[in-house]
Amino acid sequence: MQDLLDSALARIEASQNLADLEAVRVEVLGRKGVLAQLSKDMGKLSGEERAARGKFINQAKQTLEGAYDALKTKFEEAALAARLDAEWLDLTVPPAAAITSPAPGKLHPVTQIQWEIEDLFRSMGFTVLDGPEVETEHHNFDALNIPADHPARDMQDTFWLEGGWLLRTHTSPVQVRGMETLGPPLRMIAPGRVFRNESVDASHEHTFYQLEGMMIGREVSVGNLIYFMKTLLSSIFKRDVTVRLRPGFFPFVEPGFELDIQCLICGGSGCPVCKHSGWVELLPCGLVNPHVLRMSGIDPAEWNGFAFGLGLTRLVMMRYAIDDIRWLQSGDLRFLEQF
Ligand code: DAH
């Protein structure tokens, strides 16, 4: 009996892997295994012998199962370790996708130029204000000295909304909000999206961007206006620019001007870009109409100021020689990836 047990134990311990071990288990511990054989003739034994045999079988069972379990655990742990080894990842290696995928997104060219101008004006003590795109008739027109029957309303085709609301046609209403909430003295700019009810073509969009500016102080002059505009334009075009003022009409400024810059392409001698005039019309501006100050609660006897309206969309088109305004709102990546 002891021999049987010893050889069964030896066979278990000879297993090299889980598969061997399973085969041996069936042979040794299974229904036809050693233990089963030992129990087979129990019925023929005397009471004493049967007790001794029973005890032996129990111990043998424990020994064999113990050996089996120990080996099984050992093989399973080895298998797990092998698997972990095979599946090991170096998480510090940059993924291939990070190297080969397209570059991360960039800012839209209008945003780029807007942020540049914001930085410049902040450095000169201006506040950057935001205003609503859905405006009241009061802020967009009346408070800017454009009453309902004024012909200037026709200069800006308006998207009217229900209840007398409208989509702002320019960023000038933010001037009014700035005067109302901050009061004088005031240095503010207001970049933003504006809307016109126009048919779209290469040079007209229903949606585009402007940047409004306003300075109110005790003795603001056309000289101040020219200084700030020259600083702005030299910074945008990264060189000295020569400017000139021509009279222009806007109900909220008096006097009102069109500011031109000397053509940067030909230096003023005349070329197709400036239509051979030597000058390019760039931005409208003027001294704030006293009536506009008064309507926003500012005493024109004490305060005056200048205002200007810069077409951001147009500026981007000039800077990058973009010949069709529709590209800017297209969302077309072939266009946007160039900036
Ligand atoms: N708001 C005008 C427009 O969109 C532009 C403008 C003109 C703004 C003269 C000004 C200004 O501040 O002084 O057509």
PDB file of N, CA and C in Angstrom, residues 267-334:
ATOM      1  N   GLY A 267       4.010 101.838 -51.281  1.00  0.00           N
ATOM      2  CA  GLY A 267       4.605 102.953 -50.547  1.00  0.00           C
ATOM      3  C   GLY A 267       4.021 104.299 -50.933  1.00  0.00           C
ATOM      4  N   GLY A 268       2.895 104.288 -51.626  1.00  0.00           N
ATOM      5  CA  GLY A 268       2.232 105.563 -51.926  1.00  0.00           C
ATOM      6  C   GLY A 268       2.356 105.999 -53.375  1.00  0.00           C
ATOM      7  N   SER A 269       3.130 105.253 -54.152  1.00  0.00           N
ATOM      8  CA  SER A 269       3.310 105.701 -55.535  1.00  0.00           C
ATOM      9  C   SER A 269       2.173 105.235 -56.451  1.00  0.00           C
ATOM     10  N   GLY A 270       1.341 104.320 -55.962  1.00  0.00           N
ATOM     11  CA  GLY A 270       0.198 103.888 -56.767  1.00  0.00           C
ATOM     12  C   GLY A 270       0.387 102.483 -57.327  1.00  0.00           C
ATOM     13  N   CYS A 271      -0.614 101.619 -57.037  1.00  0.00           N
ATOM     14  CA  CYS A 271      -0.547 100.237 -57.542  1.00  0.00           C
ATOM     15  C   CYS A 271      -1.980  99.695 -57.586  1.00  0.00           C
ATOM     16  N   PRO A 272      -2.178  98.494 -58.136  1.00  0.00           N
ATOM     17  CA  PRO A 272      -3.566  97.987 -58.233  1.00  0.00           C
ATOM     18  C   PRO A 272      -4.243  97.846 -56.867  1.00  0.00           C
ATOM     19  N   VAL A 273      -3.459  97.501 -55.809  1.00  0.00           N
ATOM     20  CA  VAL A 273      -4.075  97.293 -54.486  1.00  0.00           C
ATOM     21  C   VAL A 273      -4.735  98.582 -53.977  1.00  0.00           C
ATOM     22  N   CYS A 274      -4.057  99.726 -54.169  1.00  0.00           N
ATOM     23  CA  CYS A 274      -4.634 100.988 -53.691  1.00  0.00           C
ATOM     24  C   CYS A 274      -5.387 101.696 -54.823  1.00  0.00           C
ATOM     25  N   LYS A 275      -5.648 100.955 -55.859  1.00  0.00           N
ATOM     26  CA  LYS A 275      -6.348 101.505 -57.035  1.00  0.00           C
ATOM     27  C   LYS A 275      -5.640 102.762 -57.526  1.00  0.00           C
ATOM     28  N   HIS A 276      -4.306 102.721 -57.471  1.00  0.00           N
ATOM     29  CA  HIS A 276      -3.436 103.795 -57.988  1.00  0.00           C
ATOM     30  C   HIS A 276      -3.619 105.137 -57.287  1.00  0.00           C
ATOM     31  N   SER A 277      -4.185 105.080 -56.059  1.00  0.00           N
ATOM     32  CA  SER A 277      -4.349 106.337 -55.330  1.00  0.00           C
ATOM     33  C   SER A 277      -3.227 106.544 -54.312  1.00  0.00           C
ATOM     34  N   GLY A 278      -2.513 105.471 -53.980  1.00  0.00           N
ATOM     35  CA  GLY A 278      -1.476 105.582 -52.963  1.00  0.00           C
ATOM     36  C   GLY A 278      -2.010 105.407 -51.547  1.00  0.00           C
ATOM     37  N   TRP A 279      -3.335 105.350 -51.371  1.00  0.00           N
ATOM     38  CA  TRP A 279      -3.934 105.260 -50.036  1.00  0.00           C
ATOM     39  C   TRP A 279      -4.960 104.137 -49.970  1.00  0.00           C
ATOM     40  N   VAL A 280      -5.062 103.503 -48.790  1.00  0.00           N
ATOM     41  CA  VAL A 280      -6.058 102.452 -48.584  1.00  0.00           C
ATOM     42  C   VAL A 280      -6.959 102.854 -47.420  1.00  0.00           C
ATOM     43  N   GLU A 281      -8.248 102.853 -47.668  1.00  0.00           N
ATOM     44  CA  GLU A 281      -9.200 103.229 -46.616  1.00  0.00           C
ATOM     45  C   GLU A 281      -9.227 102.131 -45.568  1.00  0.00           C
ATOM     46  N   LEU A 282      -9.042 102.496 -44.296  1.00  0.00           N
ATOM     47  CA  LEU A 282      -8.896 101.441 -43.301  1.00  0.00           C
ATOM     48  C   LEU A 282      -9.919 101.465 -42.181  1.00  0.00           C
ATOM     49  N   LEU A 283     -10.121 102.621 -41.571  1.00  0.00           N
ATOM     50  CA  LEU A 283     -11.086 102.578 -40.471  1.00  0.00           C
ATOM     51  C   LEU A 283     -11.772 103.926 -40.274  1.00  0.00           C
ATOM     52  N   PRO A 284     -13.064 103.862 -39.918  1.00  0.00           N
ATOM     53  CA  PRO A 284     -13.801 105.079 -39.621  1.00  0.00           C
ATOM     54  C   PRO A 284     -13.635 105.450 -38.157  1.00  0.00           C
ATOM     55  N   CYS A 285     -13.659 106.744 -37.897  1.00  0.00           N
ATOM     56  CA  CYS A 285     -13.443 107.202 -36.521  1.00  0.00           C
ATOM     57  C   CYS A 285     -13.939 108.646 -36.385  1.00  0.00           C
ATOM     58  N   GLY A 286     -13.762 109.215 -35.211  1.00  0.00           N
ATOM     59  CA  GLY A 286     -14.164 110.603 -35.033  1.00  0.00           C
ATOM     60  C   GLY A 286     -14.192 110.989 -33.580  1.00  0.00           C
ATOM     61  N   LEU A 287     -14.572 112.243 -33.334  1.00  0.00           N
ATOM     62  CA  LEU A 287     -14.755 112.681 -31.955  1.00  0.00           C
ATOM     63  C   LEU A 287     -16.214 112.436 -31.581  1.00  0.00           C
ATOM     64  N   VAL A 288     -16.401 111.895 -30.392  1.00  0.00           N
ATOM     65  CA  VAL A 288     -17.741 111.462 -29.996  1.00  0.00           C
ATOM     66  C   VAL A 288     -18.711 112.651 -29.997  1.00  0.00           C
ATOM     67  N   ASN A 289     -19.818 112.468 -30.658  1.00  0.00           N
ATOM     68  CA  ASN A 289     -20.843 113.513 -30.733  1.00  0.00           C
ATOM     69  C   ASN A 289     -21.335 113.865 -29.322  1.00  0.00           C
ATOM     70  N   PRO A 290     -21.324 115.163 -28.965  1.00  0.00           N
ATOM     71  CA  PRO A 290     -21.748 115.556 -27.611  1.00  0.00           C
ATOM     72  C   PRO A 290     -23.143 115.027 -27.261  1.00  0.00           C
ATOM     73  N   HIS A 291     -23.987 114.948 -28.246  1.00  0.00           N
ATOM     74  CA  HIS A 291     -25.334 114.447 -28.001  1.00  0.00           C
ATOM     75  C   HIS A 291     -25.305 112.976 -27.531  1.00  0.00           C
ATOM     76  N   VAL A 292     -24.368 112.208 -28.103  1.00  0.00           N
ATOM     77  CA  VAL A 292     -24.218 110.796 -27.716  1.00  0.00           C
ATOM     78  C   VAL A 292     -23.741 110.694 -26.262  1.00  0.00           C
ATOM     79  N   LEU A 293     -22.789 111.556 -25.899  1.00  0.00           N
ATOM     80  CA  LEU A 293     -22.313 111.572 -24.508  1.00  0.00           C
ATOM     81  C   LEU A 293     -23.479 111.878 -23.578  1.00  0.00           C
ATOM     82  N   ARG A 294     -24.242 112.896 -23.923  1.00  0.00           N
ATOM     83  CA  ARG A 294     -25.347 113.344 -23.071  1.00  0.00           C
ATOM     84  C   ARG A 294     -26.380 112.239 -22.898  1.00  0.00           C
ATOM     85  N   MET A 295     -26.689 111.537 -23.995  1.00  0.00           N
ATOM     86  CA  MET A 295     -27.706 110.475 -23.896  1.00  0.00           C
ATOM     87  C   MET A 295     -27.273 109.353 -22.959  1.00  0.00           C
ATOM     88  N   SER A 296     -25.952 109.167 -22.785  1.00  0.00           N
ATOM     89  CA  SER A 296     -25.478 108.121 -21.868  1.00  0.00           C
ATOM     90  C   SER A 296     -25.089 108.693 -20.512  1.00  0.00           C
ATOM     91  N   GLY A 297     -25.553 109.922 -20.245  1.00  0.00           N
ATOM     92  CA  GLY A 297     -25.373 110.483 -18.906  1.00  0.00           C
ATOM     93  C   GLY A 297     -24.022 111.124 -18.670  1.00  0.00           C
ATOM     94  N   ILE A 298     -23.296 111.479 -19.723  1.00  0.00           N
ATOM     95  CA  ILE A 298     -21.988 112.123 -19.551  1.00  0.00           C
ATOM     96  C   ILE A 298     -22.099 113.582 -20.005  1.00  0.00           C
ATOM     97  N   ASP A 299     -21.601 114.491 -19.176  1.00  0.00           N
ATOM     98  CA  ASP A 299     -21.742 115.929 -19.464  1.00  0.00           C
ATOM     99  C   ASP A 299     -20.695 116.363 -20.499  1.00  0.00           C
ATOM    100  N   PRO A 300     -21.135 116.745 -21.694  1.00  0.00           N
ATOM    101  CA  PRO A 300     -20.170 117.107 -22.750  1.00  0.00           C
ATOM    102  C   PRO A 300     -19.448 118.425 -22.474  1.00  0.00           C
ATOM    103  N   ALA A 301     -19.919 119.178 -21.487  1.00  0.00           N
ATOM    104  CA  ALA A 301     -19.191 120.396 -21.130  1.00  0.00           C
ATOM    105  C   ALA A 301     -17.907 120.022 -20.386  1.00  0.00           C
ATOM    106  N   GLU A 302     -17.914 118.864 -19.775  1.00  0.00           N
ATOM    107  CA  GLU A 302     -16.784 118.451 -18.957  1.00  0.00           C
ATOM    108  C   GLU A 302     -15.912 117.403 -19.662  1.00  0.00           C
ATOM    109  N   TRP A 303     -16.545 116.565 -20.474  1.00  0.00           N
ATOM    110  CA  TRP A 303     -15.844 115.408 -21.065  1.00  0.00           C
ATOM    111  C   TRP A 303     -15.963 115.416 -22.584  1.00  0.00           C
ATOM    112  N   ASN A 304     -14.951 114.894 -23.236  1.00  0.00           N
ATOM    113  CA  ASN A 304     -15.101 114.584 -24.658  1.00  0.00           C
ATOM    114  C   ASN A 304     -14.278 113.343 -24.982  1.00  0.00           C
ATOM    115  N   GLY A 305     -14.310 112.922 -26.249  1.00  0.00           N
ATOM    116  CA  GLY A 305     -13.590 111.687 -26.533  1.00  0.00           C
ATOM    117  C   GLY A 305     -13.539 111.362 -28.008  1.00  0.00           C
ATOM    118  N   PHE A 306     -12.816 110.279 -28.308  1.00  0.00           N
ATOM    119  CA  PHE A 306     -12.826 109.776 -29.682  1.00  0.00           C
ATOM    120  C   PHE A 306     -13.351 108.352 -29.702  1.00  0.00           C
ATOM    121  N   ALA A 307     -13.751 107.909 -30.897  1.00  0.00           N
ATOM    122  CA  ALA A 307     -14.200 106.530 -31.079  1.00  0.00           C
ATOM    123  C   ALA A 307     -13.731 106.062 -32.445  1.00  0.00           C
ATOM    124  N   PHE A 308     -13.556 104.756 -32.571  1.00  0.00           N
ATOM    125  CA  PHE A 308     -13.204 104.197 -33.883  1.00  0.00           C
ATOM    126  C   PHE A 308     -13.813 102.816 -34.030  1.00  0.00           C
ATOM    127  N   GLY A 309     -13.989 102.425 -35.273  1.00  0.00           N
ATOM    128  CA  GLY A 309     -14.545 101.089 -35.542  1.00  0.00           C
ATOM    129  C   GLY A 309     -13.661 100.378 -36.552  1.00  0.00           C
ATOM    130  N   LEU A 310     -13.007  99.312 -36.082  1.00  0.00           N
ATOM    131  CA  LEU A 310     -12.066  98.602 -36.939  1.00  0.00           C
ATOM    132  C   LEU A 310     -12.728  97.335 -37.457  1.00  0.00           C
ATOM    133  N   GLY A 311     -12.649  97.102 -38.750  1.00  0.00           N
ATOM    134  CA  GLY A 311     -13.186  95.849 -39.298  1.00  0.00           C
ATOM    135  C   GLY A 311     -12.150  94.747 -39.145  1.00  0.00           C
ATOM    136  N   LEU A 312     -12.335  93.884 -38.130  1.00  0.00           N
ATOM    137  CA  LEU A 312     -11.344  92.827 -37.886  1.00  0.00           C
ATOM    138  C   LEU A 312     -11.268  91.855 -39.049  1.00  0.00           C
ATOM    139  N   THR A 313     -12.434  91.505 -39.568  1.00  0.00           N
ATOM    140  CA  THR A 313     -12.459  90.553 -40.671  1.00  0.00           C
ATOM    141  C   THR A 313     -11.692  91.123 -41.862  1.00  0.00           C
ATOM    142  N   ARG A 314     -11.935  92.393 -42.128  1.00  0.00           N
ATOM    143  CA  ARG A 314     -11.286  93.029 -43.267  1.00  0.00           C
ATOM    144  C   ARG A 314      -9.768  93.125 -43.050  1.00  0.00           C
ATOM    145  N   LEU A 315      -9.398  93.384 -41.819  1.00  0.00           N
ATOM    146  CA  LEU A 315      -7.977  93.480 -41.495  1.00  0.00           C
ATOM    147  C   LEU A 315      -7.259  92.147 -41.728  1.00  0.00           C
ATOM    148  N   VAL A 316      -7.919  91.064 -41.321  1.00  0.00           N
ATOM    149  CA  VAL A 316      -7.335  89.737 -41.545  1.00  0.00           C
ATOM    150  C   VAL A 316      -7.184  89.484 -43.043  1.00  0.00           C
ATOM    151  N   MET A 317      -8.188  89.898 -43.803  1.00  0.00           N
ATOM    152  CA  MET A 317      -8.118  89.692 -45.253  1.00  0.00           C
ATOM    153  C   MET A 317      -6.948  90.466 -45.855  1.00  0.00           C
ATOM    154  N   MET A 318      -6.731  91.687 -45.341  1.00  0.00           N
ATOM    155  CA  MET A 318      -5.613  92.477 -45.857  1.00  0.00           C
ATOM    156  C   MET A 318      -4.285  91.879 -45.450  1.00  0.00           C
ATOM    157  N   ARG A 319      -4.203  91.449 -44.189  1.00  0.00           N
ATOM    158  CA  ARG A 319      -2.921  90.959 -43.695  1.00  0.00           C
ATOM    159  C   ARG A 319      -2.487  89.699 -44.440  1.00  0.00           C
ATOM    160  N   TYR A 320      -3.448  88.818 -44.733  1.00  0.00           N
ATOM    161  CA  TYR A 320      -3.074  87.544 -45.361  1.00  0.00           C
ATOM    162  C   TYR A 320      -3.435  87.476 -46.837  1.00  0.00           C
ATOM    163  N   ALA A 321      -3.844  88.636 -47.413  1.00  0.00           N
ATOM    164  CA  ALA A 321      -4.228  88.665 -48.833  1.00  0.00           C
ATOM    165  C   ALA A 321      -5.262  87.590 -49.157  1.00  0.00           C
ATOM    166  N   ILE A 322      -6.335  87.562 -48.362  1.00  0.00           N
ATOM    167  CA  ILE A 322      -7.438  86.627 -48.603  1.00  0.00           C
ATOM    168  C   ILE A 322      -8.447  87.342 -49.500  1.00  0.00           C
ATOM    169  N   ASP A 323      -8.790  86.727 -50.625  1.00  0.00           N
ATOM    170  CA  ASP A 323      -9.598  87.476 -51.591  1.00  0.00           C
ATOM    171  C   ASP A 323     -11.091  87.168 -51.505  1.00  0.00           C
ATOM    172  N   ASP A 324     -11.484  86.268 -50.610  1.00  0.00           N
ATOM    173  CA  ASP A 324     -12.909  85.958 -50.513  1.00  0.00           C
ATOM    174  C   ASP A 324     -13.295  85.842 -49.036  1.00  0.00           C
ATOM    175  N   ILE A 325     -14.176  86.729 -48.591  1.00  0.00           N
ATOM    176  CA  ILE A 325     -14.540  86.788 -47.164  1.00  0.00           C
ATOM    177  C   ILE A 325     -15.186  85.492 -46.684  1.00  0.00           C
ATOM    178  N   ARG A 326     -15.769  84.731 -47.610  1.00  0.00           N
ATOM    179  CA  ARG A 326     -16.499  83.524 -47.211  1.00  0.00           C
ATOM    180  C   ARG A 326     -15.590  82.446 -46.633  1.00  0.00           C
ATOM    181  N   TRP A 327     -14.299  82.490 -46.952  1.00  0.00           N
ATOM    182  CA  TRP A 327     -13.372  81.519 -46.363  1.00  0.00           C
ATOM    183  C   TRP A 327     -13.400  81.585 -44.840  1.00  0.00           C
ATOM    184  N   LEU A 328     -13.549  82.800 -44.306  1.00  0.00           N
ATOM    185  CA  LEU A 328     -13.357  82.991 -42.870  1.00  0.00           C
ATOM    186  C   LEU A 328     -14.389  82.264 -42.032  1.00  0.00           C
ATOM    187  N   GLN A 329     -15.596  82.141 -42.557  1.00  0.00           N
ATOM    188  CA  GLN A 329     -16.647  81.446 -41.811  1.00  0.00           C
ATOM    189  C   GLN A 329     -16.849  80.020 -42.311  1.00  0.00           C
ATOM    190  N   SER A 330     -16.017  79.593 -43.254  1.00  0.00           N
ATOM    191  CA  SER A 330     -16.295  78.318 -43.931  1.00  0.00           C
ATOM    192  C   SER A 330     -16.054  77.117 -43.023  1.00  0.00           C
ATOM    193  N   GLY A 331     -15.163  77.263 -42.040  1.00  0.00           N
ATOM    194  CA  GLY A 331     -14.797  76.107 -41.222  1.00  0.00           C
ATOM    195  C   GLY A 331     -13.965  75.107 -42.013  1.00  0.00           C
ATOM    196  N   ASP A 332     -13.508  75.488 -43.188  1.00  0.00           N
ATOM    197  CA  ASP A 332     -12.756  74.585 -44.054  1.00  0.00           C
ATOM    198  C   ASP A 332     -11.326  74.433 -43.522  1.00  0.00           C
ATOM    199  N   LEU A 333     -10.946  73.195 -43.162  1.00  0.00           N
ATOM    200  CA  LEU A 333      -9.639  72.991 -42.541  1.00  0.00           C
ATOM    201  C   LEU A 333      -8.488  73.293 -43.495  1.00  0.00           C
ATOM    202  N   ARG A 334      -8.716  73.111 -44.794  1.00  0.00           N
ATOM    203  CA  ARG A 334      -7.636  73.409 -45.746  1.00  0.00           C
ATOM    204  C   ARG A 334      -7.253  74.884 -45.646  1.00  0.00           C
TER     205      ARG A 334
END
